[in-house]
Coordinates of C-alpha atoms and ligand atoms in Angstrom, one line a residue:
X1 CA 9.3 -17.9 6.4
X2 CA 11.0 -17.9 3.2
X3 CA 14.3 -16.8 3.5
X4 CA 16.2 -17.9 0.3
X5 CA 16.8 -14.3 -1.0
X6 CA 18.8 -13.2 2.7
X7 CA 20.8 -16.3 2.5
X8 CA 22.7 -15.0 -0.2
X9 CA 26.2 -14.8 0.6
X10 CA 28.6 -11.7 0.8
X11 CA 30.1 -12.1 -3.0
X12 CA 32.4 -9.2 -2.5
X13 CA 33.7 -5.8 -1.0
X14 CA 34.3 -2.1 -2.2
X15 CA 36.8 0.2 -0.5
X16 CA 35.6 3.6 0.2
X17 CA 38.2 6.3 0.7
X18 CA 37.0 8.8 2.9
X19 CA 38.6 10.9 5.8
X20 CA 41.2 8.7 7.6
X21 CA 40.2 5.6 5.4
X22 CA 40.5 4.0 3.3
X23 CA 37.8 1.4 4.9
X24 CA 36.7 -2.1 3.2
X25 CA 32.9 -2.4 3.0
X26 CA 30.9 -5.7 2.7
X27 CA 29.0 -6.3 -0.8
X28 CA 25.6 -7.9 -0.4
X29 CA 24.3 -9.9 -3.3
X30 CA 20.6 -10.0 -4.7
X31 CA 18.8 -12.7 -6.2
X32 CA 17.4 -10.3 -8.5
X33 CA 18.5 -6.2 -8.7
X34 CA 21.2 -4.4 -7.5
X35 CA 23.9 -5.2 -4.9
X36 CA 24.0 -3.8 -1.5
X37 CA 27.0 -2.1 0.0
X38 CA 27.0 -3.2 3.3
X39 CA 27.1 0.6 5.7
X40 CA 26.5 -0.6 9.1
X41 CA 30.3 -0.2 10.8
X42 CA 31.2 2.7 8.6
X43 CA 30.1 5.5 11.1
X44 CA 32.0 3.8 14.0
X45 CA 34.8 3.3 11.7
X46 CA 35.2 6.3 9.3
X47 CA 32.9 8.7 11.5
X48 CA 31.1 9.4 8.5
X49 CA 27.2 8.9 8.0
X50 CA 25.6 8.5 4.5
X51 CA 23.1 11.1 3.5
X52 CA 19.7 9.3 1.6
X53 CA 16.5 11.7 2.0
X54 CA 13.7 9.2 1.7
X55 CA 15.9 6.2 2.1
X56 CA 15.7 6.1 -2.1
X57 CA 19.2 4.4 -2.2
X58 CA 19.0 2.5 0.7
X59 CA 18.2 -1.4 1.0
X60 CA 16.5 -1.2 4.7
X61 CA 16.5 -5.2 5.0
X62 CA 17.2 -8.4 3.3
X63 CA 13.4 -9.6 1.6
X64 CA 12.3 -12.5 0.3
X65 CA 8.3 -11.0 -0.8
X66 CA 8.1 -8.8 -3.7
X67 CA 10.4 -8.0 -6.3
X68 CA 10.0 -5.0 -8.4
X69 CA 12.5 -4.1 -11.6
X70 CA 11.7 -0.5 -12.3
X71 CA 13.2 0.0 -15.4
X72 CA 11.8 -2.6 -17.4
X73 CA 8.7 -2.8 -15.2
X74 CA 8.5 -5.8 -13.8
X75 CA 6.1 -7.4 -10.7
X76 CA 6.8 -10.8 -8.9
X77 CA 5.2 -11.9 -5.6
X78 CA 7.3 -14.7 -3.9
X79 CA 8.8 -15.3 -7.7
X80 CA 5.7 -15.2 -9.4
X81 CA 4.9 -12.5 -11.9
X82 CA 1.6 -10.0 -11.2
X83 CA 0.2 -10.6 -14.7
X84 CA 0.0 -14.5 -13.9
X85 CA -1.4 -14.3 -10.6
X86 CA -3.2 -11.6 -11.5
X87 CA -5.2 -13.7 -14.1
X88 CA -5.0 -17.1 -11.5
X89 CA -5.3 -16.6 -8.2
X90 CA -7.7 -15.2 -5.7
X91 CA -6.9 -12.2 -3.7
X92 CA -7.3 -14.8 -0.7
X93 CA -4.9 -17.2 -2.2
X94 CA -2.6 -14.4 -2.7
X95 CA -2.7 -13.4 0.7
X96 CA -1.6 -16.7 1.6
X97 CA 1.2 -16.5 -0.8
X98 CA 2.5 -13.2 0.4
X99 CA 1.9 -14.4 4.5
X100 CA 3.8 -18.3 3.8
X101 CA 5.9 -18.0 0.7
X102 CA 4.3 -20.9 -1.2
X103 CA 1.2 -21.0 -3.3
X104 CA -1.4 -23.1 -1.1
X105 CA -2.8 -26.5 -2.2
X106 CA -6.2 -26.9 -2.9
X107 CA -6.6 -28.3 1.0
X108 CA -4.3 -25.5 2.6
X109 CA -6.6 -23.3 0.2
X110 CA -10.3 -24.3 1.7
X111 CA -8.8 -24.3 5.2
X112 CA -7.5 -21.0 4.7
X113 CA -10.7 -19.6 3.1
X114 CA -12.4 -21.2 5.8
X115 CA -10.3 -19.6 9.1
X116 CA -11.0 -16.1 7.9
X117 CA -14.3 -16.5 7.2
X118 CA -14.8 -17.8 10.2
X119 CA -13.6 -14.8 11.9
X120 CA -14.7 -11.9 9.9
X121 CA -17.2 -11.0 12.9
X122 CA -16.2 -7.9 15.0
X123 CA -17.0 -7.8 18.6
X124 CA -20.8 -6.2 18.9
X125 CA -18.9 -3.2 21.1
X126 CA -17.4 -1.9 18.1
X127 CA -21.1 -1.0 16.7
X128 CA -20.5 2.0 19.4
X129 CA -17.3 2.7 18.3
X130 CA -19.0 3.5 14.6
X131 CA -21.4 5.5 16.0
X132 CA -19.1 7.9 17.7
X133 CA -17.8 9.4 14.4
X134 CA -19.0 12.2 12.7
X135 CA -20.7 11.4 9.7
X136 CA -19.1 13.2 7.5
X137 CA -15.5 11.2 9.3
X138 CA -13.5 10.1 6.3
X139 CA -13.4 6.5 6.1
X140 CA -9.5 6.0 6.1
X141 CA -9.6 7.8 9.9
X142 CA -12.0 5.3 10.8
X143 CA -10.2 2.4 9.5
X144 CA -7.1 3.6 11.0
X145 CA -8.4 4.1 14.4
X146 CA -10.6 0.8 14.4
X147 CA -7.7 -1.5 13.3
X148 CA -6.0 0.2 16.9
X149 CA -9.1 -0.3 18.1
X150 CA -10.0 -4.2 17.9
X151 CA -6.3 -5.0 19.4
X152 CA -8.0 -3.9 22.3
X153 CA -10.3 -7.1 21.9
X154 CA -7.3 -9.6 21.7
X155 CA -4.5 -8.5 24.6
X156 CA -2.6 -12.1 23.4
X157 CA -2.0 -10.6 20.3
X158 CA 0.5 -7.8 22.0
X159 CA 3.1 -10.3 22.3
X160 CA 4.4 -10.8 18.8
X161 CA 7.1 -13.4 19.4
X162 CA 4.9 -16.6 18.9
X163 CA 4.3 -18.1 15.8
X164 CA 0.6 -19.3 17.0
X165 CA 0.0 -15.5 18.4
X166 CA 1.8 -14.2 14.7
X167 CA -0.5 -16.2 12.7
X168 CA -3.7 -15.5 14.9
X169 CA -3.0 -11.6 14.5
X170 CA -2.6 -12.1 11.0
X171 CA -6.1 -14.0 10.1
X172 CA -7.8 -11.5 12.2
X173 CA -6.6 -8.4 10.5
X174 CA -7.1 -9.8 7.2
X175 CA -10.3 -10.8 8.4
X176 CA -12.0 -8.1 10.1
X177 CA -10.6 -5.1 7.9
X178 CA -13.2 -5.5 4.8
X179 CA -15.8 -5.8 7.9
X180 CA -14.7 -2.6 9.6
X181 CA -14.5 -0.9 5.6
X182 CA -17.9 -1.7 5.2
X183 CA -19.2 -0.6 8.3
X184 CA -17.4 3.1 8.1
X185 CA -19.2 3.1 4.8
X186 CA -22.2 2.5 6.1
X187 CA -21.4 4.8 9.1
X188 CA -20.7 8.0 6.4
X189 CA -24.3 7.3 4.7
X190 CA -26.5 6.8 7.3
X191 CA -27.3 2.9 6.2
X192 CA -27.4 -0.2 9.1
X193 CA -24.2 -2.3 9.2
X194 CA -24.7 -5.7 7.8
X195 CA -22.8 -8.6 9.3
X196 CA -20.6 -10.8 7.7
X197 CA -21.9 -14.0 5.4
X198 CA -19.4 -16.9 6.1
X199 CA -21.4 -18.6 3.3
X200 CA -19.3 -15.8 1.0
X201 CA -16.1 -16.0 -0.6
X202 CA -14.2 -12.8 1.1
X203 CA -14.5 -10.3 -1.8
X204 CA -17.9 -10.7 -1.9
X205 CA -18.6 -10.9 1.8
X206 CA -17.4 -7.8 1.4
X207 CA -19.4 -6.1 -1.4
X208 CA -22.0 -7.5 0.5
X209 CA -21.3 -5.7 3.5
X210 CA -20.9 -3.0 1.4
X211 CA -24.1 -2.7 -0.5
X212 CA -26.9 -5.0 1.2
X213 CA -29.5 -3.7 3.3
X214 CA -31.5 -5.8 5.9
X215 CA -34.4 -8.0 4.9
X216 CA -32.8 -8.7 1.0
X217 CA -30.0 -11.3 0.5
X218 CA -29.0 -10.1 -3.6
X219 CA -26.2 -11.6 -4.6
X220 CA -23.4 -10.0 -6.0
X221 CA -22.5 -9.9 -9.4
X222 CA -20.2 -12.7 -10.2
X223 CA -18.1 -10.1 -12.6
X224 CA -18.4 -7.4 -10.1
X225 CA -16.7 -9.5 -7.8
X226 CA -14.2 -11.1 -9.7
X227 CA -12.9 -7.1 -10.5
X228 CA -12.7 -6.0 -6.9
X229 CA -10.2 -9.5 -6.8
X230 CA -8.1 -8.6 -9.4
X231 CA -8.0 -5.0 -8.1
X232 CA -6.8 -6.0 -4.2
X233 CA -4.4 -8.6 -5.7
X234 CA -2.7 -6.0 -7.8
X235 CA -2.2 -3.8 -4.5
X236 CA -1.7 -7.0 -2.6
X237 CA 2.0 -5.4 -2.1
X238 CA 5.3 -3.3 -3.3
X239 CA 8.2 -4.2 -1.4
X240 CA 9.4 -1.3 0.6
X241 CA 7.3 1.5 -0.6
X242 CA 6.1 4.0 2.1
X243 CA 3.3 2.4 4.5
X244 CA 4.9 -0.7 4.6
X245 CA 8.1 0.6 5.8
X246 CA 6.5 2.7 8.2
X247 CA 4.8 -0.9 9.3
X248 CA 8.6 -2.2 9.3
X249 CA 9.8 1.1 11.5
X250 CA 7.1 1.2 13.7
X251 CA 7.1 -3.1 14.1
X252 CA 10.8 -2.6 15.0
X253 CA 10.0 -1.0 18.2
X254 CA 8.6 -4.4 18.6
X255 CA 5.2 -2.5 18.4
X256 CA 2.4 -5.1 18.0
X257 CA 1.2 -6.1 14.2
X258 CA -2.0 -4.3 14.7
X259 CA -0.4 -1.1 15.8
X260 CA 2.2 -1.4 13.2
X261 CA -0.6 -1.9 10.2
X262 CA -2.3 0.7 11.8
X263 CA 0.7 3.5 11.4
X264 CA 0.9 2.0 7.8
X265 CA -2.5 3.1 7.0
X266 CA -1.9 6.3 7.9
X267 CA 1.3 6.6 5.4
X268 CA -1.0 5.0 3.1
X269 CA -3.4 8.6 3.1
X270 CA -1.1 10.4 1.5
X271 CA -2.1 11.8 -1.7
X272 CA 1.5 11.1 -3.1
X273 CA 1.4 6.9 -1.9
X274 CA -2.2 5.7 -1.3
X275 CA -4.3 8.9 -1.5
X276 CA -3.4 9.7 -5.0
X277 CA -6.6 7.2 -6.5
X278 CA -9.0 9.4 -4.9
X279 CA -6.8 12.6 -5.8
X280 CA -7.0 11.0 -9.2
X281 CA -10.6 11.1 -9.6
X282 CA -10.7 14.0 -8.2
X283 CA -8.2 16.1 -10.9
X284 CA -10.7 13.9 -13.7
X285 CA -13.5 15.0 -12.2
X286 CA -12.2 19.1 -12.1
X287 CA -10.9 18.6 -15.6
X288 CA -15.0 17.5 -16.7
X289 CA -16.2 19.8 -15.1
X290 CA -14.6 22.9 -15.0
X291 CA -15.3 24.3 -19.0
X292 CA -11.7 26.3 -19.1
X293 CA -9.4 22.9 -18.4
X294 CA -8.1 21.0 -21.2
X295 CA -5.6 18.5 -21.6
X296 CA -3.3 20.7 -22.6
X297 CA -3.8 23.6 -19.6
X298 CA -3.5 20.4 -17.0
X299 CA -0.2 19.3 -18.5
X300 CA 1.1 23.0 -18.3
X301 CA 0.2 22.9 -14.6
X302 CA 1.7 19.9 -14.1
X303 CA 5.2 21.0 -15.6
X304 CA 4.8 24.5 -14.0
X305 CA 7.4 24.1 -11.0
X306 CA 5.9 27.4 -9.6
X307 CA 1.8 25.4 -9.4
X308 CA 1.8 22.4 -6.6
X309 CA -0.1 20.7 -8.9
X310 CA 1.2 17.3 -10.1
X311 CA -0.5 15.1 -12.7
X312 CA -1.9 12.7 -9.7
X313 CA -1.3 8.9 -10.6
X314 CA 1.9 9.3 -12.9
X315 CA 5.6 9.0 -12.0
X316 CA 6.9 6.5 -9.4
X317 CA 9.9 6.5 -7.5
X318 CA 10.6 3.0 -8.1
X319 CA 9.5 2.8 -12.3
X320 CA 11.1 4.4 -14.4
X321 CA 8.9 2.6 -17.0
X322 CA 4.9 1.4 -17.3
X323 CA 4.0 0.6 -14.3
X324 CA 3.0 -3.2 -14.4
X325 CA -0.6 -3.0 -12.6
X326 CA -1.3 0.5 -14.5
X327 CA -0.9 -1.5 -17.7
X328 CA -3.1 -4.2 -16.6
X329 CA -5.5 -1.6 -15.0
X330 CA -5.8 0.3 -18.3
X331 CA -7.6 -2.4 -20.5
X332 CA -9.1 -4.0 -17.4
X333 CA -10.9 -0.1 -17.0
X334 CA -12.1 -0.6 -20.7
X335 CA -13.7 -4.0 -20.0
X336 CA -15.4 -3.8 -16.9
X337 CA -17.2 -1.1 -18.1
X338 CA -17.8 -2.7 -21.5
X339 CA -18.9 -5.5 -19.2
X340 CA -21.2 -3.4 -17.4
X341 CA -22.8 -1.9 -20.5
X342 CA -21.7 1.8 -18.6
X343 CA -19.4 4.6 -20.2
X344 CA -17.4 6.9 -18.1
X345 CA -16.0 10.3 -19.6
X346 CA -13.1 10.3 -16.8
X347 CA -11.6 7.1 -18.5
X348 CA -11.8 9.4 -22.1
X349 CA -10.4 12.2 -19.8
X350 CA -7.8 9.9 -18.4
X351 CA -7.0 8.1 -21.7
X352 CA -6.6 11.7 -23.4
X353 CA -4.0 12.8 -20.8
X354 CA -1.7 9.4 -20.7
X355 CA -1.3 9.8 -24.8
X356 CA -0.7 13.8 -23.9
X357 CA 1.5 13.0 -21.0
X358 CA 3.5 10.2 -22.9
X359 CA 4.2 12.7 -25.9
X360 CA 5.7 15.6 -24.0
X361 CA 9.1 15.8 -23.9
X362 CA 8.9 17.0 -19.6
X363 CA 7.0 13.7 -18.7
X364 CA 9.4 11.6 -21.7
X365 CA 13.0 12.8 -20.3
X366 CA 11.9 12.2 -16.7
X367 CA 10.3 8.9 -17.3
X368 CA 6.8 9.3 -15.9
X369 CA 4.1 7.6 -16.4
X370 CA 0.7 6.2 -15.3
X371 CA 0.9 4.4 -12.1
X372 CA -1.0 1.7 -10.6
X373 CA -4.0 4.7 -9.3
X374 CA -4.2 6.6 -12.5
X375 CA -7.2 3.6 -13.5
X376 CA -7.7 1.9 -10.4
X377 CA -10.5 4.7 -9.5
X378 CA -12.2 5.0 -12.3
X379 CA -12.7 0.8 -11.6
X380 CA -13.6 1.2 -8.4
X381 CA -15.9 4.0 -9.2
X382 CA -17.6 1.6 -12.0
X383 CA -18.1 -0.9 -9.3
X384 CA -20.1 1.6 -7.2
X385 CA -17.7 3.1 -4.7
X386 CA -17.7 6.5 -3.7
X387 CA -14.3 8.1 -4.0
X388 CA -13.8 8.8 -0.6
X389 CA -13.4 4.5 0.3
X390 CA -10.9 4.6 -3.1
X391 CA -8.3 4.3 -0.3
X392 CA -9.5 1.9 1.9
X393 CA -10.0 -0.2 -0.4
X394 CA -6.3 0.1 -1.5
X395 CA -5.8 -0.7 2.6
X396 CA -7.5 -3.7 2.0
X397 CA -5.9 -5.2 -1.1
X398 CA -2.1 -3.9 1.0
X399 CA -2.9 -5.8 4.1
X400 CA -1.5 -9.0 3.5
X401 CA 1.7 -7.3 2.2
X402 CA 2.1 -5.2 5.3
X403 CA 1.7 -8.4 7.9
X404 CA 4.0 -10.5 5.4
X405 CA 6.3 -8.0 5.6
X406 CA 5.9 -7.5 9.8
X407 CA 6.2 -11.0 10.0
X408 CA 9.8 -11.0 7.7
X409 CA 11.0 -8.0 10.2
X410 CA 10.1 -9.8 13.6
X411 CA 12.0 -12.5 12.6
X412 CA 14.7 -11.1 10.9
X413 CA 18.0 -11.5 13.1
X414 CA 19.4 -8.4 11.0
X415 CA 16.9 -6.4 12.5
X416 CA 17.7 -3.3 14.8
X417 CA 15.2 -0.4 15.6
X418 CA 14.9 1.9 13.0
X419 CA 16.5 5.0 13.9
X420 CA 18.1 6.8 10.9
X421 CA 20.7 9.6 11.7
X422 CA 21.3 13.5 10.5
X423 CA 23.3 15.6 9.3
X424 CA 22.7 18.6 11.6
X425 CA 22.8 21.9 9.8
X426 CA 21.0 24.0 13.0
X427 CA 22.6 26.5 15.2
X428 CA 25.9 26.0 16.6
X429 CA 25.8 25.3 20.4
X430 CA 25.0 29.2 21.8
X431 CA 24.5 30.2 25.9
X432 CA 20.6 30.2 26.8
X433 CA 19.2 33.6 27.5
X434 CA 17.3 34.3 30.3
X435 CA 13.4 35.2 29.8
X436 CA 13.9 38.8 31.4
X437 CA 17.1 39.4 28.9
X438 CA 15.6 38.4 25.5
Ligands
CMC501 N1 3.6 15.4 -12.2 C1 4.5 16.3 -12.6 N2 5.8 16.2 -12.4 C2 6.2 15.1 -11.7 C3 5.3 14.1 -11.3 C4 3.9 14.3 -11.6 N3 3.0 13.4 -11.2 N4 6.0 13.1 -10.7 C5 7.3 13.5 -10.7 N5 7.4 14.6 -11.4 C6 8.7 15.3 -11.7 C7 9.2 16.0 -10.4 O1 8.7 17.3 -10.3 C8 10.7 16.0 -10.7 O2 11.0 17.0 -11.6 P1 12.4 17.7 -11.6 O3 13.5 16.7 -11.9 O4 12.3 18.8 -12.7 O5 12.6 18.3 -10.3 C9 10.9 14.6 -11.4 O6 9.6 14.4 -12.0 C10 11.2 13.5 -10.5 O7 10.2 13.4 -9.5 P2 10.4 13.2 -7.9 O8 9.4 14.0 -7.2 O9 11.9 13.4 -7.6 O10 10.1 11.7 -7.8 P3 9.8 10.9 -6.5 O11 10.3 9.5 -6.7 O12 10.3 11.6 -5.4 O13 8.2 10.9 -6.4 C11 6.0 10.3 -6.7 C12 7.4 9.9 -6.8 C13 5.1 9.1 -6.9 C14 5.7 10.8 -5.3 C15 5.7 11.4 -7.7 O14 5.9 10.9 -9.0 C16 4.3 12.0 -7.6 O15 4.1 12.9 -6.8 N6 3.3 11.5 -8.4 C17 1.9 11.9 -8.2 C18 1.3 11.3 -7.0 C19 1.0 9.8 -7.3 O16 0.4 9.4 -8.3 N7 1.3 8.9 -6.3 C20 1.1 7.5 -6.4 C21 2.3 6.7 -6.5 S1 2.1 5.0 -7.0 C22 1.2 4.2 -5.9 C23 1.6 4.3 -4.5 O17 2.8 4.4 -4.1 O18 0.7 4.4 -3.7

C-alpha cells in the first residue's frame, strides 16, 4: 500500500483553552489540503467532545487514494488528475491504480485484465437467487443483497488479514459485480442471463451481458463502450464521501470486504449521494413532461425552503466550485450523442437549468453547482440504460474505490472502530413507572 501521504510528520501543535485547559493538541500535516488538529486524547483530557454532524470537519483517517480540492475543483487519483486519466486510461487500469497505488505496466496490465476476466463467472446457484426477486425488485436491492450473497461462495474470504485472501476478495468483487448488474437487469425485464465472454475487455463484457440475447454474438459498439469507460472511471472514487465511509465504518468492525462494500451500496441509494442520477432524470423527465413547469417554476421550488424539492445533481458538500467530472460530463453528453446521430430534449432541459441555476443569485452566494449526476444520466440513458440501473452502474464505476479504500483501513495502524460520540440532549435520568401507574 501506498502510504506516503500518512507518513507525514506532526509539523506543529495548537492549544485549545477550554474548561480546566488549556490543553496542547497535535497538528497533522497534509500533502495537499488542510491540516488536521489531532482530537483523539482531548475527551480523556479536557472531558469535552467535538460536535461535527455529518463528520463535514472531520479527517476520519490518514489517505493516500484520492485527493479532492473543493474550491478550485480539483480531482487526482493516487496523484494523477481525472481529466488525464480520464482521457488515458481504462476503467480496468484505473482500478488497478486505485487497489496498488501505481499505474500498471503494460505486463502487470494484461495479467490484471486477464485474472478478472477469468473470474467474472458466478456460481450457477446464484441463477436461483435471480429468480427469487420480484420483477419489478429495483436493481440496486439486488445488487446489494447479491454482493452479501456470493461471500457465501468463498468462506476464505471472511478472514481479511492476508494479503493473498485481500487481493482474492478484491478481483472477485470487481469481477463478478458487472455480472450480477447484468443479470438483475435481465431479471427486471423478463430476458435470459447471458454469461460472461472472457474474450471481452470488462466494459464490454458487460454491455454484453447487458444487451445480448442467446443465439447472436453482436458486438458492441466500439464508442459505446469506450463512454461507459470514461463514465465508471470518473466515479472510480471520492475520498471520504458517504458509501465509502460507511465501507470504512462498517470494515472497522473488521467486517469482511464483501460485507463492507455491500453496506456501501446501500449508502450509495440515497437520492442525495448515489441516487440523485436517477432522481436527476427523473426531475428532467417531470420538467418535459409536465406542460406547467418551466425553468423558472423549478428554480423557485428549489429555493423555496418550505418545498423538499432540491435541484437534484447540483451542490456538493465537498465543491464549492465545478465539479471536475460534471465539467467533463457536460461536453462528453454533447458528443456522445452527436456521436450517436441521437438528440435528447433532457440535455436542452438540463443545459437550460445549469445557465438559470448559475445566474441566480440563491445558487451564486451558496456556490452550487452541477455535480458529477447532473449529465451522467442523460449518458447512460444515450447508451441504452433504463434509469432505474443509473445507480448500479455508479456501484460499479465506485467499486474499486470502496475496496482501495477497505484495503487502506485494514491496514491502517491508526485504525480503531468507528464509534462517534453525542451530545445527549434527552430526558434527564427520571424513576421508571410501573405499567398499572401510567
Ligand atoms: N437545491 C437547492 N438548494 C440546495 C441544493 C440543491 N440541490 N444543495 C444545497 N442547497 C442549499 C441548502 O438548502 C443550503 O441552503 P441554506 O444555507 O439556505 O440552508 C445550502 O445550499 C447548503 O447546502 P447543504 O444542504 O448544507 O449542503 P450539504 O453539503 O449538506 O449537501 C448535497 C450536499 C449534495 C447533499 C446537497 O447539495 C444536495 O442535496 N444536492 C442535491 C442531491 C445531489 O445532487 N446529490 C449528489 C451529490 S454528488 C455525487 C454523490 O455524492 O453521489
Amino acid at each position: 500500500m501506498d502510504t506516503k501521504g500518512s507518513e507525514r510528520m506532526i509539523e506543529r501543535n495548537v492549544t485549545l483553552d477550554v474548561g480546566s485547559g488549556p490543553y496542547e493538541l497535535d497538528v497533522h500535516d497534509s500533502v495537499m489540503g488542510l491540516p488536521g488538529i489531532d482530537i483523539r486524547r482531548l475527551r480523556a483530557q479536557a472531558r469535552v467532545v467535538t460536535f461535527d454532524p455529518g463528520f463535514a470537519n472531520t479527517a476520519v483517517a490518514k489517505s493516500s487514494i484520492t485527493y479532492i480540492d473543493g474550491s478550485t475543483g480539483e480531482l487526482r487519483y493516487r496523484g494523477y488528475g481525472i481529466e488525464e486519466i480520464a482521457s488515458h486510461s481504462s476503467f480496468i487500469e484505473v482500478a488497478y491504480l486505485l487497489l496498488y497505488g501505481e499505474l500498471p505496466t503494460a505486463a502487470e496490465l494484461t495479467a490484471w485484465e486477464s485474472d478478472i476476466s477469468a473470474q467474472t463467472m458466478l456460481n450457477e446457484e446464484m441463477r436461483s437467487f435471480f429468480d427469487a426477486f420480484p420483477r419489478r425488485a429495483h436493481p440496486m436491492a439486488v445488487l446489494n443483497s447479491a454482493t452479501s450473497a456470493i461471500s457465501t461462495f468463498y468462506d476464505v474470504y471472511r478472514r481479511p488479514t492476508r494479503k493473498r485472501e485481500i487481493d482474492a476478495g478484491a478481483r472477485t468483487l470487481i469481477a463478478k459485480l458487472p455480472t450480477i448488474a447484468a443479470w438483475a437487469y435481465k431479471k427486471s425485464i423478463g430476458e435470459p442471463y447471458m454469461y460472461p465472454n472472457p474474450d471481452y475487455s470488462y466494459v464490454e463484457n458487460f454491455l454484453h451481458m447487458m444487451y445480448a440475447r442467446p443465439g447472436r454474438q453482436d458486438r458492441v459498439d466500439p464508442s459505446i463502450v469506450k463512454a461507459l469507460d470514461v463514465l465508471l472511471i470518473l466515479h472510480a472514487d471520492h475520498e471520504m464521501n458517504c458509501s465509502t465511509a460507511t465501507v470504512r465504518a462498517v470494515g472497522s468492525s473488521r467486517a469482511n470486504m464483501f460485507a463492507s462494500v455491500a453496506a456501501g451500496m446501500g449508502a450509495l441509494w440515497g437520492p442525495l449521494h448515489g441516487g440523485a442520477n436517477q432522481a436527476v432524470i427523473e426531475m428532467l423527465q417531470a420538467i418535459h413532461d409536465d406542460p406547467d413547469a418551466t425553468i423558472e417554476s423549478t428554480l423557485r421550488r428549489a429555493k423555496d425552503k418550505n418545498d423538499p424539492f432540491r435541484l437534484m445533481g447540483f451542490g456538493h458538500s465537498v465543491y464549492t466550485n465545478y465539479d471536475p467530472r460534471a465539467r467533463i460530463l457536460a461536453s462528453f453528453a454533447e458528443d456522445v450523442l452527436a456521436r450517436m446521430e441521437r438528440s435528447d430534449p433532457l440535455l436542452d432541459i438540463a443545459q437550460e437549468l445549469e445557465t438559470a441555476a448559475l445566474n441566480d443569485e440563491y445558487f451564486v452566494e451558496r456556490k452550487l453547482y452541477p455535480n458529477v449526476d447532473f449529465y451522467s444520466g442523460i449518458i447512460f440513458r444515450a447508451l441504452g440504460f433504463p434509469s432505474r440501473m443509473f445507480t448500479v452502474l455508479f456501484a460499479i464505476g465506485r467499486l474499486p474505490g470502496w475496496i482501495a479504500h477497505w484495503i487502506e483501513m485494514t491496514t491502517d495502524p491508526d485504525t480503531r472502530i468507528m464509534r462517534p460520540r453525542q451530545l445527549y440532549v434527552g430526558e434527564p435520568a427520571r424513576d421508571y413507572v410501573l405499567l398499572e401507574k401510567r
